[in-house]
Amino acid sequence: DVVMTQSPDSLAVSLGERATINCKSSQSVSHSSNNVNYLAWYQQKPGQPPKLLIFWASTRESGVPDRFSGSGSGTDFTLTISNLQAEDVAVYYCQQYYYNLWTFGQGTKVEIK
Amino acid sequence: QVQLVESGGRLVRPGGSLRLSCEASGFMFRDHYMSWVRQAPGKGLEWIAYIRGSGDNTHYADSVRGRFTISRDNTKKSLFLQMNSLRAEDTAVYYCARVSILAAGPMDVWGKGTTVTVSS
């Protein structure tokens, strides 16, 4: 199975600052013919189900604030939260869907410093 | 509105069986792949199975293959997870999730989850 490894496991960021979360896959999740990246990001707040933020590595889901952005290709991806707000406190997960067996990263907890 | 509601979670003995259900509303159920994802207490998300809209193609995580079966009834807009030979490590909240029609993989609608506890 493809292993997704996120870093760091947790981070504390001041309000209004930037949070950066990394996700590395053990195999490429990019389609060689068109460079499309089969990578999604989710946000999960305590007591709630996950919420899809980004797919195709950089496409924001409808309604997601533009302070959330995704980048990367191949095996290395990044979720950036610019201008961190109090409501962004959550655990963030990456997920690959390139292979038939989908896998999530272990999660990154974002807190306010 | 678009909604997924899971049911069927309960306390079950190791080695036992359980069938989870997920009732969908507010969208064309048959057009979407559907998936089950679980979350053990205090742990991260674990994808466990998905099924194509027609029901003729399924995939499972290694941890549940051969024990769990995902199925659907498009006439009833329902998704199911038959769980056999349950183990303590299957204890988790089980989420039903709709797979985005824009990209067969990201899950864009989630239920609130149903709790399965495997214990003697």
PDB file of C-alpha atoms in Angstrom:
ATOM      1  CA  ASP A   1       0.000   0.000   0.000  1.00  0.00           C
ATOM      2  CA  VAL A   2       1.025   3.587  -0.518  1.00  0.00           C
ATOM      3  CA  VAL A   3       2.061   5.145   2.773  1.00  0.00           C
ATOM      4  CA  MET A   4       1.267   8.804   3.322  1.00  0.00           C
ATOM      5  CA  THR A   5       3.458  10.559   5.881  1.00  0.00           C
ATOM      6  CA  GLN A   6       2.569  13.994   7.171  1.00  0.00           C
ATOM      7  CA  SER A   7       4.830  16.425   8.956  1.00  0.00           C
ATOM      8  CA  PRO A   8       4.803  17.801  11.490  1.00  0.00           C
ATOM      9  CA  ASP A   9       2.437  15.808  13.704  1.00  0.00           C
ATOM     10  CA  SER A  10       1.350  19.073  15.310  1.00  0.00           C
ATOM     11  CA  LEU A  11       2.082  22.761  15.088  1.00  0.00           C
ATOM     12  CA  ALA A  12       1.096  25.933  16.887  1.00  0.00           C
ATOM     13  CA  VAL A  13       0.736  29.108  14.866  1.00  0.00           C
ATOM     14  CA  SER A  14      -0.202  32.634  15.888  1.00  0.00           C
ATOM     15  CA  LEU A  15      -3.453  34.114  14.655  1.00  0.00           C
ATOM     16  CA  GLY A  16      -2.945  35.740  11.279  1.00  0.00           C
ATOM     17  CA  GLU A  17       0.229  33.796  10.550  1.00  0.00           C
ATOM     18  CA  ARG A  18       0.825  30.961   8.107  1.00  0.00           C
ATOM     19  CA  ALA A  19       0.577  27.244   8.812  1.00  0.00           C
ATOM     20  CA  THR A  20       2.337  24.793   6.517  1.00  0.00           C
ATOM     21  CA  ILE A  21       1.644  21.062   6.525  1.00  0.00           C
ATOM     22  CA  ASN A  22       3.603  18.584   4.440  1.00  0.00           C
ATOM     23  CA  CYS A  23       2.495  15.246   3.042  1.00  0.00           C
ATOM     24  CA  LYS A  24       4.829  12.736   1.428  1.00  0.00           C
ATOM     25  CA  SER A  25       3.708   9.606  -0.406  1.00  0.00           C
ATOM     26  CA  SER A  26       5.830   6.450  -0.618  1.00  0.00           C
ATOM     27  CA  GLN A  27       5.054   6.264  -4.355  1.00  0.00           C
ATOM     28  CA  SER A  28       4.156   8.902  -6.868  1.00  0.00           C
ATOM     29  CA  VAL A  29       0.458   9.794  -6.966  1.00  0.00           C
ATOM     30  CA  SER A  30       0.776  11.772 -10.179  1.00  0.00           C
ATOM     31  CA  HIS A  31      -0.497  10.517 -13.511  1.00  0.00           C
ATOM     32  CA  SER A  32       2.453  10.426 -15.879  1.00  0.00           C
ATOM     33  CA  SER A  33       0.455  11.357 -18.972  1.00  0.00           C
ATOM     34  CA  ASN A  34      -1.074  14.566 -17.681  1.00  0.00           C
ATOM     35  CA  ASN A  35       0.695  15.334 -14.387  1.00  0.00           C
ATOM     36  CA  VAL A  36      -2.596  15.296 -12.521  1.00  0.00           C
ATOM     37  CA  ASN A  37      -2.027  14.704  -8.821  1.00  0.00           C
ATOM     38  CA  TYR A  38      -4.460  12.382  -7.058  1.00  0.00           C
ATOM     39  CA  LEU A  39      -4.169  14.036  -3.652  1.00  0.00           C
ATOM     40  CA  ALA A  40      -6.834  15.495  -1.365  1.00  0.00           C
ATOM     41  CA  TRP A  41      -6.784  17.399   1.922  1.00  0.00           C
ATOM     42  CA  TYR A  42      -9.365  17.272   4.698  1.00  0.00           C
ATOM     43  CA  GLN A  43     -10.054  19.219   7.865  1.00  0.00           C
ATOM     44  CA  GLN A  44     -11.539  17.549  10.926  1.00  0.00           C
ATOM     45  CA  LYS A  45     -12.704  19.512  13.929  1.00  0.00           C
ATOM     46  CA  PRO A  46     -13.343  17.784  17.271  1.00  0.00           C
ATOM     47  CA  GLY A  47     -16.534  15.774  17.314  1.00  0.00           C
ATOM     48  CA  GLN A  48     -17.190  16.344  13.619  1.00  0.00           C
ATOM     49  CA  PRO A  49     -16.718  14.282  10.459  1.00  0.00           C
ATOM     50  CA  PRO A  50     -13.956  15.315   8.076  1.00  0.00           C
ATOM     51  CA  LYS A  51     -14.526  18.071   5.557  1.00  0.00           C
ATOM     52  CA  LEU A  52     -13.009  18.040   2.079  1.00  0.00           C
ATOM     53  CA  LEU A  53     -10.842  21.111   1.501  1.00  0.00           C
ATOM     54  CA  ILE A  54      -8.781  20.420  -1.626  1.00  0.00           C
ATOM     55  CA  PHE A  55      -8.590  17.799  -4.365  1.00  0.00           C
ATOM     56  CA  TRP A  56      -6.322  17.283  -7.371  1.00  0.00           C
ATOM     57  CA  ALA A  57      -3.679  18.619  -4.945  1.00  0.00           C
ATOM     58  CA  SER A  58      -4.583  22.268  -5.521  1.00  0.00           C
ATOM     59  CA  THR A  59      -8.282  22.628  -6.411  1.00  0.00           C
ATOM     60  CA  ARG A  60     -10.318  24.108  -3.583  1.00  0.00           C
ATOM     61  CA  GLU A  61     -13.671  22.528  -2.845  1.00  0.00           C
ATOM     62  CA  SER A  62     -16.615  24.859  -3.280  1.00  0.00           C
ATOM     63  CA  GLY A  63     -17.052  27.156  -0.287  1.00  0.00           C
ATOM     64  CA  VAL A  64     -13.564  26.662   1.130  1.00  0.00           C
ATOM     65  CA  PRO A  65     -11.896  29.990   1.986  1.00  0.00           C
ATOM     66  CA  ASP A  66      -9.046  31.004  -0.269  1.00  0.00           C
ATOM     67  CA  ARG A  67      -6.645  31.151   2.675  1.00  0.00           C
ATOM     68  CA  PHE A  68      -6.408  27.374   2.190  1.00  0.00           C
ATOM     69  CA  SER A  69      -4.143  26.387  -0.671  1.00  0.00           C
ATOM     70  CA  GLY A  70      -2.527  23.185  -1.848  1.00  0.00           C
ATOM     71  CA  SER A  71       0.577  22.580  -3.887  1.00  0.00           C
ATOM     72  CA  GLY A  72       3.051  19.911  -4.874  1.00  0.00           C
ATOM     73  CA  SER A  73       3.367  17.013  -7.272  1.00  0.00           C
ATOM     74  CA  GLY A  74       4.679  13.490  -7.502  1.00  0.00           C
ATOM     75  CA  THR A  75       5.381  12.476  -3.917  1.00  0.00           C
ATOM     76  CA  ASP A  76       5.583  15.793  -2.063  1.00  0.00           C
ATOM     77  CA  PHE A  77       2.618  17.988  -1.253  1.00  0.00           C
ATOM     78  CA  THR A  78       1.846  20.952   0.964  1.00  0.00           C
ATOM     79  CA  LEU A  79      -1.260  22.435   2.521  1.00  0.00           C
ATOM     80  CA  THR A  80      -0.859  26.089   3.426  1.00  0.00           C
ATOM     81  CA  ILE A  81      -3.231  28.008   5.659  1.00  0.00           C
ATOM     82  CA  SER A  82      -2.542  31.700   5.257  1.00  0.00           C
ATOM     83  CA  ASN A  83      -3.771  34.206   7.808  1.00  0.00           C
ATOM     84  CA  LEU A  84      -4.703  31.518  10.347  1.00  0.00           C
ATOM     85  CA  GLN A  85      -8.084  32.026  11.994  1.00  0.00           C
ATOM     86  CA  ALA A  86      -9.346  30.626  15.300  1.00  0.00           C
ATOM     87  CA  GLU A  87     -11.834  28.435  13.421  1.00  0.00           C
ATOM     88  CA  ASP A  88      -8.966  26.697  11.594  1.00  0.00           C
ATOM     89  CA  VAL A  89      -7.984  24.799  14.750  1.00  0.00           C
ATOM     90  CA  ALA A  90      -8.399  21.199  13.625  1.00  0.00           C
ATOM     91  CA  VAL A  91      -6.614  18.077  12.490  1.00  0.00           C
ATOM     92  CA  TYR A  92      -5.695  18.010   8.799  1.00  0.00           C
ATOM     93  CA  TYR A  93      -5.306  14.873   6.720  1.00  0.00           C
ATOM     94  CA  CYS A  94      -3.976  14.200   3.254  1.00  0.00           C
ATOM     95  CA  GLN A  95      -5.353  11.311   1.172  1.00  0.00           C
ATOM     96  CA  GLN A  96      -4.138   9.704  -2.034  1.00  0.00           C
ATOM     97  CA  TYR A  97      -6.645   8.270  -4.497  1.00  0.00           C
ATOM     98  CA  TYR A  98      -4.299   7.354  -7.330  1.00  0.00           C
ATOM     99  CA  TYR A  99      -4.146   3.709  -6.391  1.00  0.00           C
ATOM    100  CA  ASN A 100      -7.163   1.454  -5.902  1.00  0.00           C
ATOM    101  CA  LEU A 101      -6.360   1.202  -2.193  1.00  0.00           C
ATOM    102  CA  TRP A 102      -6.791   4.727  -0.892  1.00  0.00           C
ATOM    103  CA  THR A 103      -4.729   5.852   2.077  1.00  0.00           C
ATOM    104  CA  PHE A 104      -4.685   8.773   4.501  1.00  0.00           C
ATOM    105  CA  GLY A 105      -1.812  10.457   6.236  1.00  0.00           C
ATOM    106  CA  GLN A 106      -1.694  10.175  10.026  1.00  0.00           C
ATOM    107  CA  GLY A 107      -2.947  13.722  10.520  1.00  0.00           C
ATOM    108  CA  THR A 108      -1.488  17.054  11.617  1.00  0.00           C
ATOM    109  CA  LYS A 109      -2.995  18.940  14.530  1.00  0.00           C
ATOM    110  CA  VAL A 110      -3.057  22.726  14.153  1.00  0.00           C
ATOM    111  CA  GLU A 111      -3.397  24.861  17.260  1.00  0.00           C
ATOM    112  CA  ILE A 112      -3.193  28.542  18.103  1.00  0.00           C
ATOM    113  CA  LYS A 113       0.038  29.751  19.675  1.00  0.00           C
TER     114      LYS A 113
ATOM    115  CA  GLN B   1     -30.318  18.875   1.328  1.00  0.00           C
ATOM    116  CA  VAL B   2     -27.494  16.460   0.645  1.00  0.00           C
ATOM    117  CA  GLN B   3     -27.254  14.104   3.602  1.00  0.00           C
ATOM    118  CA  LEU B   4     -25.853  10.773   4.708  1.00  0.00           C
ATOM    119  CA  VAL B   5     -27.119   9.042   7.837  1.00  0.00           C
ATOM    120  CA  GLU B   6     -25.392   5.961   9.199  1.00  0.00           C
ATOM    121  CA  SER B   7     -26.954   3.415  11.512  1.00  0.00           C
ATOM    122  CA  GLY B   8     -26.307  -0.028  12.945  1.00  0.00           C
ATOM    123  CA  GLY B   9     -23.356   0.570  15.222  1.00  0.00           C
ATOM    124  CA  ARG B  10     -23.425  -1.125  18.633  1.00  0.00           C
ATOM    125  CA  LEU B  11     -21.455  -3.223  21.077  1.00  0.00           C
ATOM    126  CA  VAL B  12     -20.576  -6.638  19.661  1.00  0.00           C
ATOM    127  CA  ARG B  13     -18.469  -9.537  20.924  1.00  0.00           C
ATOM    128  CA  PRO B  14     -15.178 -10.477  19.265  1.00  0.00           C
ATOM    129  CA  GLY B  15     -15.859 -12.867  16.403  1.00  0.00           C
ATOM    130  CA  GLY B  16     -19.332 -11.462  15.930  1.00  0.00           C
ATOM    131  CA  SER B  17     -20.981  -9.826  12.934  1.00  0.00           C
ATOM    132  CA  LEU B  18     -22.641  -6.503  12.306  1.00  0.00           C
ATOM    133  CA  ARG B  19     -24.261  -4.753   9.361  1.00  0.00           C
ATOM    134  CA  LEU B  20     -23.977  -1.001   9.020  1.00  0.00           C
ATOM    135  CA  SER B  21     -26.327   1.030   6.839  1.00  0.00           C
ATOM    136  CA  CYS B  22     -26.092   4.478   5.332  1.00  0.00           C
ATOM    137  CA  GLU B  23     -29.134   6.238   3.928  1.00  0.00           C
ATOM    138  CA  ALA B  24     -28.510   8.921   1.336  1.00  0.00           C
ATOM    139  CA  SER B  25     -30.726  11.828   0.361  1.00  0.00           C
ATOM    140  CA  GLY B  26     -30.603  14.969  -1.712  1.00  0.00           C
ATOM    141  CA  PHE B  27     -28.479  13.717  -4.613  1.00  0.00           C
ATOM    142  CA  MET B  28     -28.369  11.150  -7.430  1.00  0.00           C
ATOM    143  CA  PHE B  29     -27.071   8.268  -5.360  1.00  0.00           C
ATOM    144  CA  ARG B  30     -26.438   5.898  -8.255  1.00  0.00           C
ATOM    145  CA  ASP B  31     -24.095   8.403  -9.936  1.00  0.00           C
ATOM    146  CA  HIS B  32     -21.573   8.367  -7.126  1.00  0.00           C
ATOM    147  CA  TYR B  33     -18.948   5.979  -5.852  1.00  0.00           C
ATOM    148  CA  MET B  34     -19.481   5.531  -2.105  1.00  0.00           C
ATOM    149  CA  SER B  35     -17.016   4.723   0.625  1.00  0.00           C
ATOM    150  CA  TRP B  36     -16.621   3.714   4.260  1.00  0.00           C
ATOM    151  CA  VAL B  37     -13.956   5.312   6.430  1.00  0.00           C
ATOM    152  CA  ARG B  38     -13.359   4.546  10.090  1.00  0.00           C
ATOM    153  CA  GLN B  39     -11.665   6.282  12.978  1.00  0.00           C
ATOM    154  CA  ALA B  40     -10.542   4.401  16.064  1.00  0.00           C
ATOM    155  CA  PRO B  41     -10.774   6.306  19.372  1.00  0.00           C
ATOM    156  CA  GLY B  42      -8.183   9.078  19.435  1.00  0.00           C
ATOM    157  CA  LYS B  43      -6.691   7.937  16.135  1.00  0.00           C
ATOM    158  CA  GLY B  44      -6.611   9.098  12.532  1.00  0.00           C
ATOM    159  CA  LEU B  45      -8.776   8.277   9.544  1.00  0.00           C
ATOM    160  CA  GLU B  46      -8.598   4.869   7.900  1.00  0.00           C
ATOM    161  CA  TRP B  47     -10.219   4.249   4.518  1.00  0.00           C
ATOM    162  CA  ILE B  48     -11.671   0.735   4.454  1.00  0.00           C
ATOM    163  CA  ALA B  49     -13.755   0.235   1.296  1.00  0.00           C
ATOM    164  CA  TYR B  50     -15.401   1.841  -1.712  1.00  0.00           C
ATOM    165  CA  ILE B  51     -17.918   0.764  -4.312  1.00  0.00           C
ATOM    166  CA  ARG B  52     -18.687   2.014  -7.791  1.00  0.00           C
ATOM    167  CA  GLY B  53     -22.072   3.572  -8.498  1.00  0.00           C
ATOM    168  CA  SER B  54     -23.289   0.507 -10.341  1.00  0.00           C
ATOM    169  CA  GLY B  55     -22.158  -1.715  -7.482  1.00  0.00           C
ATOM    170  CA  ASP B  56     -20.071  -3.929  -9.744  1.00  0.00           C
ATOM    171  CA  ASN B  57     -16.635  -2.899  -8.544  1.00  0.00           C
ATOM    172  CA  THR B  58     -15.349  -2.804  -4.993  1.00  0.00           C
ATOM    173  CA  HIS B  59     -12.008  -2.320  -3.261  1.00  0.00           C
ATOM    174  CA  TYR B  60     -10.961  -2.959   0.321  1.00  0.00           C
ATOM    175  CA  ALA B  61      -8.144  -2.050   2.668  1.00  0.00           C
ATOM    176  CA  ASP B  62      -5.925  -4.978   3.596  1.00  0.00           C
ATOM    177  CA  SER B  63      -7.082  -4.719   7.214  1.00  0.00           C
ATOM    178  CA  VAL B  64     -10.668  -5.707   6.353  1.00  0.00           C
ATOM    179  CA  ARG B  65     -10.469  -7.639   3.075  1.00  0.00           C
ATOM    180  CA  GLY B  66     -12.122 -11.035   3.410  1.00  0.00           C
ATOM    181  CA  ARG B  67     -14.034 -10.000   6.554  1.00  0.00           C
ATOM    182  CA  PHE B  68     -16.011  -6.927   5.436  1.00  0.00           C
ATOM    183  CA  THR B  69     -18.277  -6.547   2.408  1.00  0.00           C
ATOM    184  CA  ILE B  70     -19.473  -3.242   0.984  1.00  0.00           C
ATOM    185  CA  SER B  71     -22.687  -3.202  -1.018  1.00  0.00           C
ATOM    186  CA  ARG B  72     -25.412  -0.824  -2.112  1.00  0.00           C
ATOM    187  CA  ASP B  73     -29.047  -0.713  -3.101  1.00  0.00           C
ATOM    188  CA  ASN B  74     -29.543   2.134  -5.543  1.00  0.00           C
ATOM    189  CA  THR B  75     -33.322   1.727  -5.483  1.00  0.00           C
ATOM    190  CA  LYS B  76     -33.267   2.486  -1.759  1.00  0.00           C
ATOM    191  CA  LYS B  77     -30.375   4.966  -1.942  1.00  0.00           C
ATOM    192  CA  SER B  78     -28.564   2.951   0.679  1.00  0.00           C
ATOM    193  CA  LEU B  79     -25.007   1.808   1.318  1.00  0.00           C
ATOM    194  CA  PHE B  80     -24.108  -1.132   3.514  1.00  0.00           C
ATOM    195  CA  LEU B  81     -21.112  -2.615   5.278  1.00  0.00           C
ATOM    196  CA  GLN B  82     -21.332  -6.233   6.374  1.00  0.00           C
ATOM    197  CA  MET B  83     -18.718  -6.841   9.037  1.00  0.00           C
ATOM    198  CA  ASN B  84     -17.798 -10.402  10.008  1.00  0.00           C
ATOM    199  CA  SER B  85     -15.181 -11.917  12.315  1.00  0.00           C
ATOM    200  CA  LEU B  86     -14.969  -8.673  14.240  1.00  0.00           C
ATOM    201  CA  ARG B  87     -11.885  -7.918  16.305  1.00  0.00           C
ATOM    202  CA  ALA B  88     -11.143  -5.468  19.096  1.00  0.00           C
ATOM    203  CA  GLU B  89      -9.144  -3.379  16.623  1.00  0.00           C
ATOM    204  CA  ASP B  90     -12.287  -2.827  14.544  1.00  0.00           C
ATOM    205  CA  THR B  91     -13.619  -0.608  17.334  1.00  0.00           C
ATOM    206  CA  ALA B  92     -14.162   2.788  15.725  1.00  0.00           C
ATOM    207  CA  VAL B  93     -16.553   5.390  14.462  1.00  0.00           C
ATOM    208  CA  TYR B  94     -17.582   4.327  10.960  1.00  0.00           C
ATOM    209  CA  TYR B  95     -18.295   7.071   8.474  1.00  0.00           C
ATOM    210  CA  CYS B  96     -20.186   6.736   5.232  1.00  0.00           C
ATOM    211  CA  ALA B  97     -18.875   9.137   2.586  1.00  0.00           C
ATOM    212  CA  ARG B  98     -19.872  10.178  -0.907  1.00  0.00           C
ATOM    213  CA  VAL B  99     -17.101  10.255  -3.473  1.00  0.00           C
ATOM    214  CA  SER B 100     -16.912  13.435  -5.490  1.00  0.00           C
ATOM    215  CA  ILE B 101     -18.319  13.150  -8.989  1.00  0.00           C
ATOM    216  CA  LEU B 102     -15.570  15.511 -10.139  1.00  0.00           C
ATOM    217  CA  ALA B 103     -12.786  13.201  -9.126  1.00  0.00           C
ATOM    218  CA  ALA B 104     -13.172   9.529  -8.205  1.00  0.00           C
ATOM    219  CA  GLY B 105     -11.417   9.602  -4.893  1.00  0.00           C
ATOM    220  CA  PRO B 106     -12.006  12.682  -2.755  1.00  0.00           C
ATOM    221  CA  MET B 107     -14.948  12.310  -0.402  1.00  0.00           C
ATOM    222  CA  ASP B 108     -17.083  15.433  -0.452  1.00  0.00           C
ATOM    223  CA  VAL B 109     -20.042  14.523   1.758  1.00  0.00           C
ATOM    224  CA  TRP B 110     -19.785  12.650   5.051  1.00  0.00           C
ATOM    225  CA  GLY B 111     -22.262  11.286   7.535  1.00  0.00           C
ATOM    226  CA  LYS B 112     -21.927  11.904  11.255  1.00  0.00           C
ATOM    227  CA  GLY B 113     -20.773   8.349  11.851  1.00  0.00           C
ATOM    228  CA  THR B 114     -21.944   5.314  13.791  1.00  0.00           C
ATOM    229  CA  THR B 115     -19.956   3.766  16.632  1.00  0.00           C
ATOM    230  CA  VAL B 116     -18.909   0.128  16.638  1.00  0.00           C
ATOM    231  CA  THR B 117     -17.430  -1.298  19.804  1.00  0.00           C
ATOM    232  CA  VAL B 118     -15.954  -4.794  19.760  1.00  0.00           C
ATOM    233  CA  SER B 119     -15.464  -6.077  23.268  1.00  0.00           C
ATOM    234  CA  SER B 120     -16.212  -9.066  25.445  1.00  0.00           C
TER     235      SER B 120
END
